[in-house]
mmCIF file of C-alpha atoms in Angstrom:
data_model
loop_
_atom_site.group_PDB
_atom_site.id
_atom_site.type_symbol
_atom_site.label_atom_id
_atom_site.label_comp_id
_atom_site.label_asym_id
_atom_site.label_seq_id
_atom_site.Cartn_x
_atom_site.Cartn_y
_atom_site.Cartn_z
ATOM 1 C CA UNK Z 1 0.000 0.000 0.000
ATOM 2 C CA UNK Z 2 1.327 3.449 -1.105
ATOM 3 C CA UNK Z 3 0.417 6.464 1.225
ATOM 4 C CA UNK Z 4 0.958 9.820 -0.521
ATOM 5 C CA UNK Z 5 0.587 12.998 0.524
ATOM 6 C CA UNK Z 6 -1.565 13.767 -2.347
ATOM 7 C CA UNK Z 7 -3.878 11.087 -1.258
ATOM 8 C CA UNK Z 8 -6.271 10.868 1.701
ATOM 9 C CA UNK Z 9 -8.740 13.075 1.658
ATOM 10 C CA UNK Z 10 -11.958 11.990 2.402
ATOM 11 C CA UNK Z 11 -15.890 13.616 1.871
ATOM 12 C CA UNK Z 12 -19.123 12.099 1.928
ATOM 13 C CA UNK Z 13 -21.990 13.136 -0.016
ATOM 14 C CA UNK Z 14 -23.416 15.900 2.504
ATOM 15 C CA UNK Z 15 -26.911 15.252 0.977
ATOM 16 C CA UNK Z 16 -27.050 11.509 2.030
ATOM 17 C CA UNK Z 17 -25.647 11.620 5.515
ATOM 18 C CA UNK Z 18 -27.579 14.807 6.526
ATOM 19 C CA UNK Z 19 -30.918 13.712 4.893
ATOM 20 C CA UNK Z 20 -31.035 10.317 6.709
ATOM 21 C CA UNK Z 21 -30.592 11.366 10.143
ATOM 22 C CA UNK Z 22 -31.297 9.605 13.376
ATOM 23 C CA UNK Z 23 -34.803 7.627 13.067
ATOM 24 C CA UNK Z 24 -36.802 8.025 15.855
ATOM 25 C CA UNK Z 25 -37.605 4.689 16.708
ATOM 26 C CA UNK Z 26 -37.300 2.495 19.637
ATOM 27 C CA UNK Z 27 -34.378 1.369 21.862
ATOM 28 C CA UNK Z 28 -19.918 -3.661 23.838
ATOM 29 C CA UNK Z 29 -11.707 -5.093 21.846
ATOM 30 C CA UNK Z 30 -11.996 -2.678 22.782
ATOM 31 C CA UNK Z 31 -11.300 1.072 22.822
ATOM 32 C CA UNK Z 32 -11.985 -1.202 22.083
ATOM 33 C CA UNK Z 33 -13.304 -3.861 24.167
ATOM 34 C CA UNK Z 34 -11.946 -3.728 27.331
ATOM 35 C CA UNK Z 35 -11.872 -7.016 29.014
ATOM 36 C CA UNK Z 36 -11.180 -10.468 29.619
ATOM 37 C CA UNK Z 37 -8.910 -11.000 32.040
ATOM 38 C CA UNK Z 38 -5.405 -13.226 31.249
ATOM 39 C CA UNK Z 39 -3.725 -15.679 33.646
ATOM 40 C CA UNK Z 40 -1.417 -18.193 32.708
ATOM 41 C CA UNK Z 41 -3.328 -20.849 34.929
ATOM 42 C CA UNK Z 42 -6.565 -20.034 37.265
ATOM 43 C CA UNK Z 43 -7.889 -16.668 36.519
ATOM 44 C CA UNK Z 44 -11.435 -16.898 34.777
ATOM 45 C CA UNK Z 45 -12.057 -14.448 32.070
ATOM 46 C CA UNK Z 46 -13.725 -11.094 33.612
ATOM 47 C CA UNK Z 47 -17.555 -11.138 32.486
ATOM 48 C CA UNK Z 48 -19.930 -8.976 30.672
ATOM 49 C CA UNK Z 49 -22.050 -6.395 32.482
ATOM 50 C CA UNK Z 50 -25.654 -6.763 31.254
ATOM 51 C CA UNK Z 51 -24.632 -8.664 28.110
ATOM 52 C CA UNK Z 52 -22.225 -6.446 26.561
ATOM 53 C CA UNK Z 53 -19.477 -4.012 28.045
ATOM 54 C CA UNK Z 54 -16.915 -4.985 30.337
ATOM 55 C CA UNK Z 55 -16.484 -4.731 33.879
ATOM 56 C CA UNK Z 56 -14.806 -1.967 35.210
ATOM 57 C CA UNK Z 57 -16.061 -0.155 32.188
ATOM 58 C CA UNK Z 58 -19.407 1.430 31.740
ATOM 59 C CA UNK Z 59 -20.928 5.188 31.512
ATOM 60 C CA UNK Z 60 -19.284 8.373 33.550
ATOM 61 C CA UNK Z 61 -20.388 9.507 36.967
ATOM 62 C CA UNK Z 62 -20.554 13.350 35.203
ATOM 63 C CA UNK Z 63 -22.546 12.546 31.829
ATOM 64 C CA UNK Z 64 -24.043 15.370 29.821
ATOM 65 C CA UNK Z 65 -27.621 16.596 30.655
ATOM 66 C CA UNK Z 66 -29.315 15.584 27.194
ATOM 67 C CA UNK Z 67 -27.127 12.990 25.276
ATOM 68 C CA UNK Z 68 -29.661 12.520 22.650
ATOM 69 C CA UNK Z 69 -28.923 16.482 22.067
ATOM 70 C CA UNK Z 70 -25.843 15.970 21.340
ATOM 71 C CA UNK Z 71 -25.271 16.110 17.322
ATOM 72 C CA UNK Z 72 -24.257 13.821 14.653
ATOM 73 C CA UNK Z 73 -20.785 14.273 13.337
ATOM 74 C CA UNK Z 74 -20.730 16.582 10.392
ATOM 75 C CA UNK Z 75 -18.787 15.148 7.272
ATOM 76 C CA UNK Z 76 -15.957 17.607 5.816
ATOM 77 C CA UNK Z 77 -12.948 17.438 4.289
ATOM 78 C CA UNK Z 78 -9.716 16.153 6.026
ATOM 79 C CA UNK Z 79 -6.338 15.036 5.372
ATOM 80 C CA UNK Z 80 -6.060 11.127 5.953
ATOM 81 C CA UNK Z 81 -3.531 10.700 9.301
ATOM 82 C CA UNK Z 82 -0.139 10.191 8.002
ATOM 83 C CA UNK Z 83 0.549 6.975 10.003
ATOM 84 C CA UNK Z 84 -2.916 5.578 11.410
ATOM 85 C CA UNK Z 85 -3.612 4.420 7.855
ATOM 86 C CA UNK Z 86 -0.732 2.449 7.241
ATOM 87 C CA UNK Z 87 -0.641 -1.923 7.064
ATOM 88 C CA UNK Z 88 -0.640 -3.187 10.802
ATOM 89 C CA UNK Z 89 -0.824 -6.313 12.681
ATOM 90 C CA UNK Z 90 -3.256 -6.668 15.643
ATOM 91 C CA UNK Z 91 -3.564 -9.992 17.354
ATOM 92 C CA UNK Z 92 -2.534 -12.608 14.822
ATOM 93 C CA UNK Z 93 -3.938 -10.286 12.214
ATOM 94 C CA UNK Z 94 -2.953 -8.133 9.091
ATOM 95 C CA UNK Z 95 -5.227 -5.233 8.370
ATOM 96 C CA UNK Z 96 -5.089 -2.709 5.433
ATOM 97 C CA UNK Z 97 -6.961 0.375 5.650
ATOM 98 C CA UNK Z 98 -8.825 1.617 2.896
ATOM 99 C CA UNK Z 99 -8.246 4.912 1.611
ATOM 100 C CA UNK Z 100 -11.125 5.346 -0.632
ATOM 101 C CA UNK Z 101 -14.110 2.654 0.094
ATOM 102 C CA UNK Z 102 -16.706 4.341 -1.714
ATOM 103 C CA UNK Z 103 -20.008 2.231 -1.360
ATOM 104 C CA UNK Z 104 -18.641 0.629 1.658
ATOM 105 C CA UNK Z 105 -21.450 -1.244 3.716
ATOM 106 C CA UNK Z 106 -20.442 -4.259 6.710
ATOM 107 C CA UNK Z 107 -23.109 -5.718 8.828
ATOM 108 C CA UNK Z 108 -21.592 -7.082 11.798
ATOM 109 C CA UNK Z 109 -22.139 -6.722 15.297
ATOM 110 C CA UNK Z 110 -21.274 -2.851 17.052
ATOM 111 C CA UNK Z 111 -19.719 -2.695 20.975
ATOM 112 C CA UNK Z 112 -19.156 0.653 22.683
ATOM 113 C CA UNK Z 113 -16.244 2.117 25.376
ATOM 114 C CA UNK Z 114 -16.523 4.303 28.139
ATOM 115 C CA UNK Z 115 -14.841 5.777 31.109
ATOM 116 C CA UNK Z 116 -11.781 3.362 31.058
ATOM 117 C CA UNK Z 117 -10.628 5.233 27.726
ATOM 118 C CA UNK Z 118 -12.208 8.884 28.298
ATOM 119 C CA UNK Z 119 -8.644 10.871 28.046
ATOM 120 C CA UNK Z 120 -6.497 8.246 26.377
ATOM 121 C CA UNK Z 121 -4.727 8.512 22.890
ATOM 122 C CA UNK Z 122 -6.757 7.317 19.714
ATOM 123 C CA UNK Z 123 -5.016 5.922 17.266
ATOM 124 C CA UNK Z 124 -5.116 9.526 15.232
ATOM 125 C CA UNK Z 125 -3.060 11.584 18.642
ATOM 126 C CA UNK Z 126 -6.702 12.753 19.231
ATOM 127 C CA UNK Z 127 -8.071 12.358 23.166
ATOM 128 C CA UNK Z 128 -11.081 10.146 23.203
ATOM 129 C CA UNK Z 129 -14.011 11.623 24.318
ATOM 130 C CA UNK Z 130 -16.775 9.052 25.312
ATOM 131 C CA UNK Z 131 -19.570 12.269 24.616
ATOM 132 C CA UNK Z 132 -18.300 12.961 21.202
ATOM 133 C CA UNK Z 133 -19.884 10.966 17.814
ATOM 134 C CA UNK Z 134 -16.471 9.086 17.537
ATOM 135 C CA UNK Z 135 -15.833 5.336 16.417
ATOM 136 C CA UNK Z 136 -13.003 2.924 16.154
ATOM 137 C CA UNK Z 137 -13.070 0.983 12.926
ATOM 138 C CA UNK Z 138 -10.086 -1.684 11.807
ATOM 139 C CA UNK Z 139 -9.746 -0.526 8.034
ATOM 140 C CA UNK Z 140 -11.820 2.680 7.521
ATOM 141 C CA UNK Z 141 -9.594 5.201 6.813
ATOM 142 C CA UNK Z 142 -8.600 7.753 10.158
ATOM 143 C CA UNK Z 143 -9.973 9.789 9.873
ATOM 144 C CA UNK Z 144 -13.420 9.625 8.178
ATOM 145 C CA UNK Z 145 -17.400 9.356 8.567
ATOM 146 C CA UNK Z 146 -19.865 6.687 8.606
ATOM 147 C CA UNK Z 147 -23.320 6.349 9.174
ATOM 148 C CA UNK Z 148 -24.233 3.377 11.906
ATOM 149 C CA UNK Z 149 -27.713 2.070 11.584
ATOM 150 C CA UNK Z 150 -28.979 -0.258 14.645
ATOM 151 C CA UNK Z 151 -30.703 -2.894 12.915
ATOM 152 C CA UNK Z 152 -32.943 -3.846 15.685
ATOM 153 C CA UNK Z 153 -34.790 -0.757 15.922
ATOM 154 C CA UNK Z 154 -33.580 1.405 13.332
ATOM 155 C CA UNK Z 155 -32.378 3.802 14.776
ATOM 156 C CA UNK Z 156 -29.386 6.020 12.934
ATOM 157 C CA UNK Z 157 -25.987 8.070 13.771
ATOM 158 C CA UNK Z 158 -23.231 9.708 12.157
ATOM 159 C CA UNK Z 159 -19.948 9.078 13.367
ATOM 160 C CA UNK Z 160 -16.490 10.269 13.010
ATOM 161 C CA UNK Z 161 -14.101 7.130 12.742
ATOM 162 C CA UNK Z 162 -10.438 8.351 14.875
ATOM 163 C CA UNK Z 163 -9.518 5.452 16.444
ATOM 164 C CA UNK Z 164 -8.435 1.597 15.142
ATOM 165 C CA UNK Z 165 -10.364 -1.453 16.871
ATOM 166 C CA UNK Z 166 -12.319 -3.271 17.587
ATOM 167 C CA UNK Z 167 -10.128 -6.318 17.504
ATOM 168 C CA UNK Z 168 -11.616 -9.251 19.258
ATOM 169 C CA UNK Z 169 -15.052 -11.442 19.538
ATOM 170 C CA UNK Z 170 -15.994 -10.628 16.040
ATOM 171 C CA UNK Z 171 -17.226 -7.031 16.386
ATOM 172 C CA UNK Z 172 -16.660 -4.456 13.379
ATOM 173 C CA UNK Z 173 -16.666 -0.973 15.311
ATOM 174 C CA UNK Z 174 -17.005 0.317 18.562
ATOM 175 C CA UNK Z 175 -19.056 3.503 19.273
ATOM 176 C CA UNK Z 176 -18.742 6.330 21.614
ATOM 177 C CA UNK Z 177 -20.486 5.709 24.691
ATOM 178 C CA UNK Z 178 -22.897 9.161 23.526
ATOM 179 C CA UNK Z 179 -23.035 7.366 19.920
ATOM 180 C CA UNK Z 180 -24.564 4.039 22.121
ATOM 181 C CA UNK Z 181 -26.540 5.925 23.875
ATOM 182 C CA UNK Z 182 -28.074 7.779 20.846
ATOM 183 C CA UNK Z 183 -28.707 3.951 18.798
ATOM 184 C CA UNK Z 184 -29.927 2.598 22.322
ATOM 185 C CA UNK Z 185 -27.351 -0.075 22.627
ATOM 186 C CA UNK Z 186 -25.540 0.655 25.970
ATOM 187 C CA UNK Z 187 -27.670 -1.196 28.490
ATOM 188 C CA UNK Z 188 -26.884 -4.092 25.947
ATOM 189 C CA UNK Z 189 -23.402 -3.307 25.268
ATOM 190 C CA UNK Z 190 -23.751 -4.447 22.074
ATOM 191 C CA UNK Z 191 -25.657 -4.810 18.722
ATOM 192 C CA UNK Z 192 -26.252 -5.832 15.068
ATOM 193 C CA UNK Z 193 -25.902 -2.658 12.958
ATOM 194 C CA UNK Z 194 -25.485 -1.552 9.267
ATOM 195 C CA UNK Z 195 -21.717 0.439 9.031
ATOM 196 C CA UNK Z 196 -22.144 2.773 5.685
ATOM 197 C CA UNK Z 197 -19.918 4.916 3.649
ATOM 198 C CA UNK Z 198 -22.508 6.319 0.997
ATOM 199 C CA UNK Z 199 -19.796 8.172 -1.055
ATOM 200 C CA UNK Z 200 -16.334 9.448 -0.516
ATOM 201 C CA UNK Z 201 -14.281 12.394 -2.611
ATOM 202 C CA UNK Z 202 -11.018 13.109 -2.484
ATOM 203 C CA UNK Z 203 -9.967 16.444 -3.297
ATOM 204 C CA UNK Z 204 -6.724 16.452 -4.665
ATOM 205 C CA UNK Z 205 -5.930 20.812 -4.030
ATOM 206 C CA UNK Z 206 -6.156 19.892 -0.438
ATOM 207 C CA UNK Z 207 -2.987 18.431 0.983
ATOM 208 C CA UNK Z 208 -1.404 16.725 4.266
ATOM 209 C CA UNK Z 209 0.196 18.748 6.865
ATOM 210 C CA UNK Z 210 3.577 19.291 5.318
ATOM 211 C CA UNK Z 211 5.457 18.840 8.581
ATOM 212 C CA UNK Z 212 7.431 15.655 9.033
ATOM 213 C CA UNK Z 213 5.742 14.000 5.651
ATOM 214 C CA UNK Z 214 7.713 12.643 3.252
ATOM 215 C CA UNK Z 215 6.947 12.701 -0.831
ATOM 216 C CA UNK Z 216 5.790 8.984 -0.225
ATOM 217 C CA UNK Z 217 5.497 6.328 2.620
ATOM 218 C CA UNK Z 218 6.112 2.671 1.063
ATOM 219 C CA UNK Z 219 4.224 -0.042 3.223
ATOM 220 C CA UNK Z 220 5.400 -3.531 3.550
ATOM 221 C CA UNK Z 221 3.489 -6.379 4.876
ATOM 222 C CA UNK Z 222 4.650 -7.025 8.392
ATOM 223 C CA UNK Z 223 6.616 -9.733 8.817
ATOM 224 C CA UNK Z 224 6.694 -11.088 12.639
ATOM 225 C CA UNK Z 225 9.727 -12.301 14.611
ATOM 226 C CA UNK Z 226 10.352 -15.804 13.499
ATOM 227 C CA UNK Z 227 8.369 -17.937 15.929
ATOM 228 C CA UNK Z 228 10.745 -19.855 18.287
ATOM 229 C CA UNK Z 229 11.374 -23.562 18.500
ATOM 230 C CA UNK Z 230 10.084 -26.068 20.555
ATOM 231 C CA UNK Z 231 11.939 -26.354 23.664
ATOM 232 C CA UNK Z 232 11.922 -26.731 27.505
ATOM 233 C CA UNK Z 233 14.881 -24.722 27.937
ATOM 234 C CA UNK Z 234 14.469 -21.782 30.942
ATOM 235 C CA UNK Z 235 14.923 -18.242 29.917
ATOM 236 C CA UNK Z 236 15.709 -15.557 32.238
ATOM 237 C CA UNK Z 237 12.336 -13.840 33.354
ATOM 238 C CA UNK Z 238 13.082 -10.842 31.233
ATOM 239 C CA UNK Z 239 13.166 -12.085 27.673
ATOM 240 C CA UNK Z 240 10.315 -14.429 26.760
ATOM 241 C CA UNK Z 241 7.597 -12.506 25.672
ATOM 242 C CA UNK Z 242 4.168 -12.547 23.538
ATOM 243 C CA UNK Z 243 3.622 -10.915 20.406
ATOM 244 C CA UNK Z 244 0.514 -8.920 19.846
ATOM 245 C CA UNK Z 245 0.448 -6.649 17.520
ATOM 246 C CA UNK Z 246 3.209 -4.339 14.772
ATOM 247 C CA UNK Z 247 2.449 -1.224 14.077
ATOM 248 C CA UNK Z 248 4.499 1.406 11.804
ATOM 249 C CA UNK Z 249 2.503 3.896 13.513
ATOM 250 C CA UNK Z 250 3.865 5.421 17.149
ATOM 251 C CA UNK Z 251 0.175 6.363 17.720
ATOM 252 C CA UNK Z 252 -1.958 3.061 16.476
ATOM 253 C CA UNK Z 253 0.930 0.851 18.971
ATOM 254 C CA UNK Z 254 0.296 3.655 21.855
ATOM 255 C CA UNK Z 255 -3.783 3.240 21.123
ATOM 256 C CA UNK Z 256 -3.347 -0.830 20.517
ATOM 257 C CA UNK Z 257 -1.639 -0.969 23.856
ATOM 258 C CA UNK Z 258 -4.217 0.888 26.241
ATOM 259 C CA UNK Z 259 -6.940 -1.289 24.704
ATOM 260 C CA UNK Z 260 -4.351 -4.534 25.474
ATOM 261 C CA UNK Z 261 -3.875 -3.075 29.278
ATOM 262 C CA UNK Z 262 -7.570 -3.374 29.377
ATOM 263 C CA UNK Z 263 -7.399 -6.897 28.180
ATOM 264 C CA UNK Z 264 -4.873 -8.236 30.378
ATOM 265 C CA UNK Z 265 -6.027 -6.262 33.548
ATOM 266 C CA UNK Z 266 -5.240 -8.356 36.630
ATOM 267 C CA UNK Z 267 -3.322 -10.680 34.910
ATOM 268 C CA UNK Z 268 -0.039 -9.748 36.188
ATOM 269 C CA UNK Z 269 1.783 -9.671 33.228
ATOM 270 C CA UNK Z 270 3.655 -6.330 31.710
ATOM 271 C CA UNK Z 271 2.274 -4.932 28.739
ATOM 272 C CA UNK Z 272 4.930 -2.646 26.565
ATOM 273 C CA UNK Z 273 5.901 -1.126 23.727
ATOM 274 C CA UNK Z 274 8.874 -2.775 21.911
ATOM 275 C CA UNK Z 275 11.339 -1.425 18.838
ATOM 276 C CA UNK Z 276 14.300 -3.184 17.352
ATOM 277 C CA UNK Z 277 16.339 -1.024 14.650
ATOM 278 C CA UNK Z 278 13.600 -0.579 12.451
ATOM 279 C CA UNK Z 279 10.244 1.277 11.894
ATOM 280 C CA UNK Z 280 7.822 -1.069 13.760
ATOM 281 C CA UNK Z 281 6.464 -0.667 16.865
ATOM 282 C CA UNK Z 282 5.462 -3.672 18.711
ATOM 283 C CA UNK Z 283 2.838 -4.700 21.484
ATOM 284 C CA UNK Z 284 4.654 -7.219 23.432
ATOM 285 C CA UNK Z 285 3.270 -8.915 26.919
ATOM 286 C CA UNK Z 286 4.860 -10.920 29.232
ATOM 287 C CA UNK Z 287 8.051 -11.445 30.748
ATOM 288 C CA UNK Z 288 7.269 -15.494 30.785
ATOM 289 C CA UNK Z 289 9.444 -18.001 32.660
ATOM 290 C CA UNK Z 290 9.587 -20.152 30.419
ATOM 291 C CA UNK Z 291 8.912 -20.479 26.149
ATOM 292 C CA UNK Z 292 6.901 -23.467 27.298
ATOM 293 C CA UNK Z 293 4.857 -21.260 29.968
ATOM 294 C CA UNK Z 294 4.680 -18.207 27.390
ATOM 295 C CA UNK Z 295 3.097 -20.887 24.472
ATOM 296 C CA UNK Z 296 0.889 -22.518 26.575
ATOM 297 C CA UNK Z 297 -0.598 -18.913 27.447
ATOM 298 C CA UNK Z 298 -0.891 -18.429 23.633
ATOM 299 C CA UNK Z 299 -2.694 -21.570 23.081
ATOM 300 C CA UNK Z 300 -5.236 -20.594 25.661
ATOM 301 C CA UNK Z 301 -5.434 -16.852 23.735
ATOM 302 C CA UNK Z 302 -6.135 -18.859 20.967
ATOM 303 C CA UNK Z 303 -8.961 -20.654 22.095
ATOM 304 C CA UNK Z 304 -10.855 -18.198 24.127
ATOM 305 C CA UNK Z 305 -10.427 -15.110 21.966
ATOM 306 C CA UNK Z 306 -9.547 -16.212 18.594
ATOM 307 C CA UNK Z 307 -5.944 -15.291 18.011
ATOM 308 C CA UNK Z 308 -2.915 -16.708 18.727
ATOM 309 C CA UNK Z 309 0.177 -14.411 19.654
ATOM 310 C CA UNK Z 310 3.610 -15.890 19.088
ATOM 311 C CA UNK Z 311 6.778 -16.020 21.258
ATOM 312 C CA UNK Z 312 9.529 -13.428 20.585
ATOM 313 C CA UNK Z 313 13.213 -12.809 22.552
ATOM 314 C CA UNK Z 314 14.412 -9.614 23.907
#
């Protein structure tokens, strides 16, 4: 995938995001999802709250007045982030963002994140802001604007996409906790919905920031660490680790790795941010005893949330 600054700038048709607005109908990752909780042996997984968002997690003690006057974000034009739209790697996973997904439509199911993000990083530098129309989206290009349609009662937001998740159980975005609120899914924590991107036009007058761009950025499919072999041999406590995610964005790791603290909360196991002598960031967890101790926690990754991290040396 080719990034240039002449490319990236994204516009939906005003008419068909403005005209559809919210229908007034009846009545969650990560910043994502936060959180199943990790042990190597006994810990159970943490459980949903009332079907859907995770514990610990949930609405703020200070919310707004009148969330359902809060408005729908307003499609304009804006340069594509220089780095959030870039080839990563996110638990066992290789995602490419789109730059221009014109017609794009994905039915899927939609979670939602609240207090334990309000303030931290998105995956664009921006601060999330549980009362703004914001979303997280895996390949929708940050940033951008979709409209979210609950399927179950029909209701209908616009939202600005900032962030990258969700990346676990399935789930294709994850909503504000105001853009929840507004398609009645928070008591829930989750829903079927309807993710569109009517039509998108790049303007090619308007360009990227010039600070710190360069005429092109070349992305490379990321290539992980080779995986280690089998063996029962002890390593010192400080260099077996997990793999879960490269990133050639500082940002997307920095965003990836609050939604991972979330995920391994009370696990007891480090969660960092890990560079060799290259350009990719990586999400690393551990230290493990052992290889043996660090695969065996990958195998049970595997089966309870669908991806399997591999085992990498400091």
């Amino acid at each position: 995938m080719q990034v240039n600054k002449q490319t990236g700038l994204i516009l939906f048709a005003a008419i068909i995001l403005t005209a559809c607005g919210s229908a007034p109908l009846h009545k969650e990752e990560m910043r994502s999802t936060p959180a199943p909780v990790i042990e190597t042996q006994t810990t159970p997984l943490a459980q949903l709250k009332r079907g859907g968002y995770w514990e610990g997690d949930g609405p703020g003690a200070n919310a707004p007045a009148n969330l359902d006057a809060i408005p729908n974000a307003v499609p304009r034009v804006e340069p594509l982030h220089r780095f959030a739209n870039n080839q990563y790697t996110a638990l066992g996973k290789t995602y490419t963002p789109l730059t221009m997904p014109n017609k794009f439509k994905e039915r899927g199911i939609a979670s939602w994140y609240g207090k334990k993000f309000h303030g931290k990083r998105t995956a664009s530098g921006e601060v999330y802001d549980m009362y703004g129309m914001t979303a997280a989206h895996p390949t929708l290009p940050v940033p951008s604007y979709a409209r979210v349609t609950n399927l179950n009662n029909k209701k209908s937001v616009v939202v600005r996409v900032n962030d990258r998740g969700p990346f676990l159980r399935e789930r294709i975005i994850d909503l504000s906790y105001v853009a929840a609120h507004k398609l009645g899914i928070v008591d829930n924590g989750s829903a079927e919905v309807l993710v569109e991107v009517e039509s998108l036009v790049a303007d090619s007058n308007i360009q990227t920031p010039p600070i710190g761009v360069a005429d092109s950025v070349i992305v490379t499919p990321l290539t992980p660490v080779a995986t280690l072999p089998v063996s029962n041999e002890s390593a010192t406590s400080s260099n077996v680790y997990l793999q879960l995610g490269a990133f050639r964005s500082q940002q997307s790791a920095e965003s990836f790795l609050a939604r991972m603290n979330i995920e391994f909360e009370g696990s007891g196991k480090h969660i960092e941010l890990y560079q060799k002598n290259d350009d990719i960031v990586r999400v690393h967890s551990g230290p493990y005893p052992t290889q043996d101790e660090a695969r065996a926690v990958a195998e049970k990754l595997q089966l309870r949330l669908g991806f399997k991290p591999f085992v990498v040396l400091h």
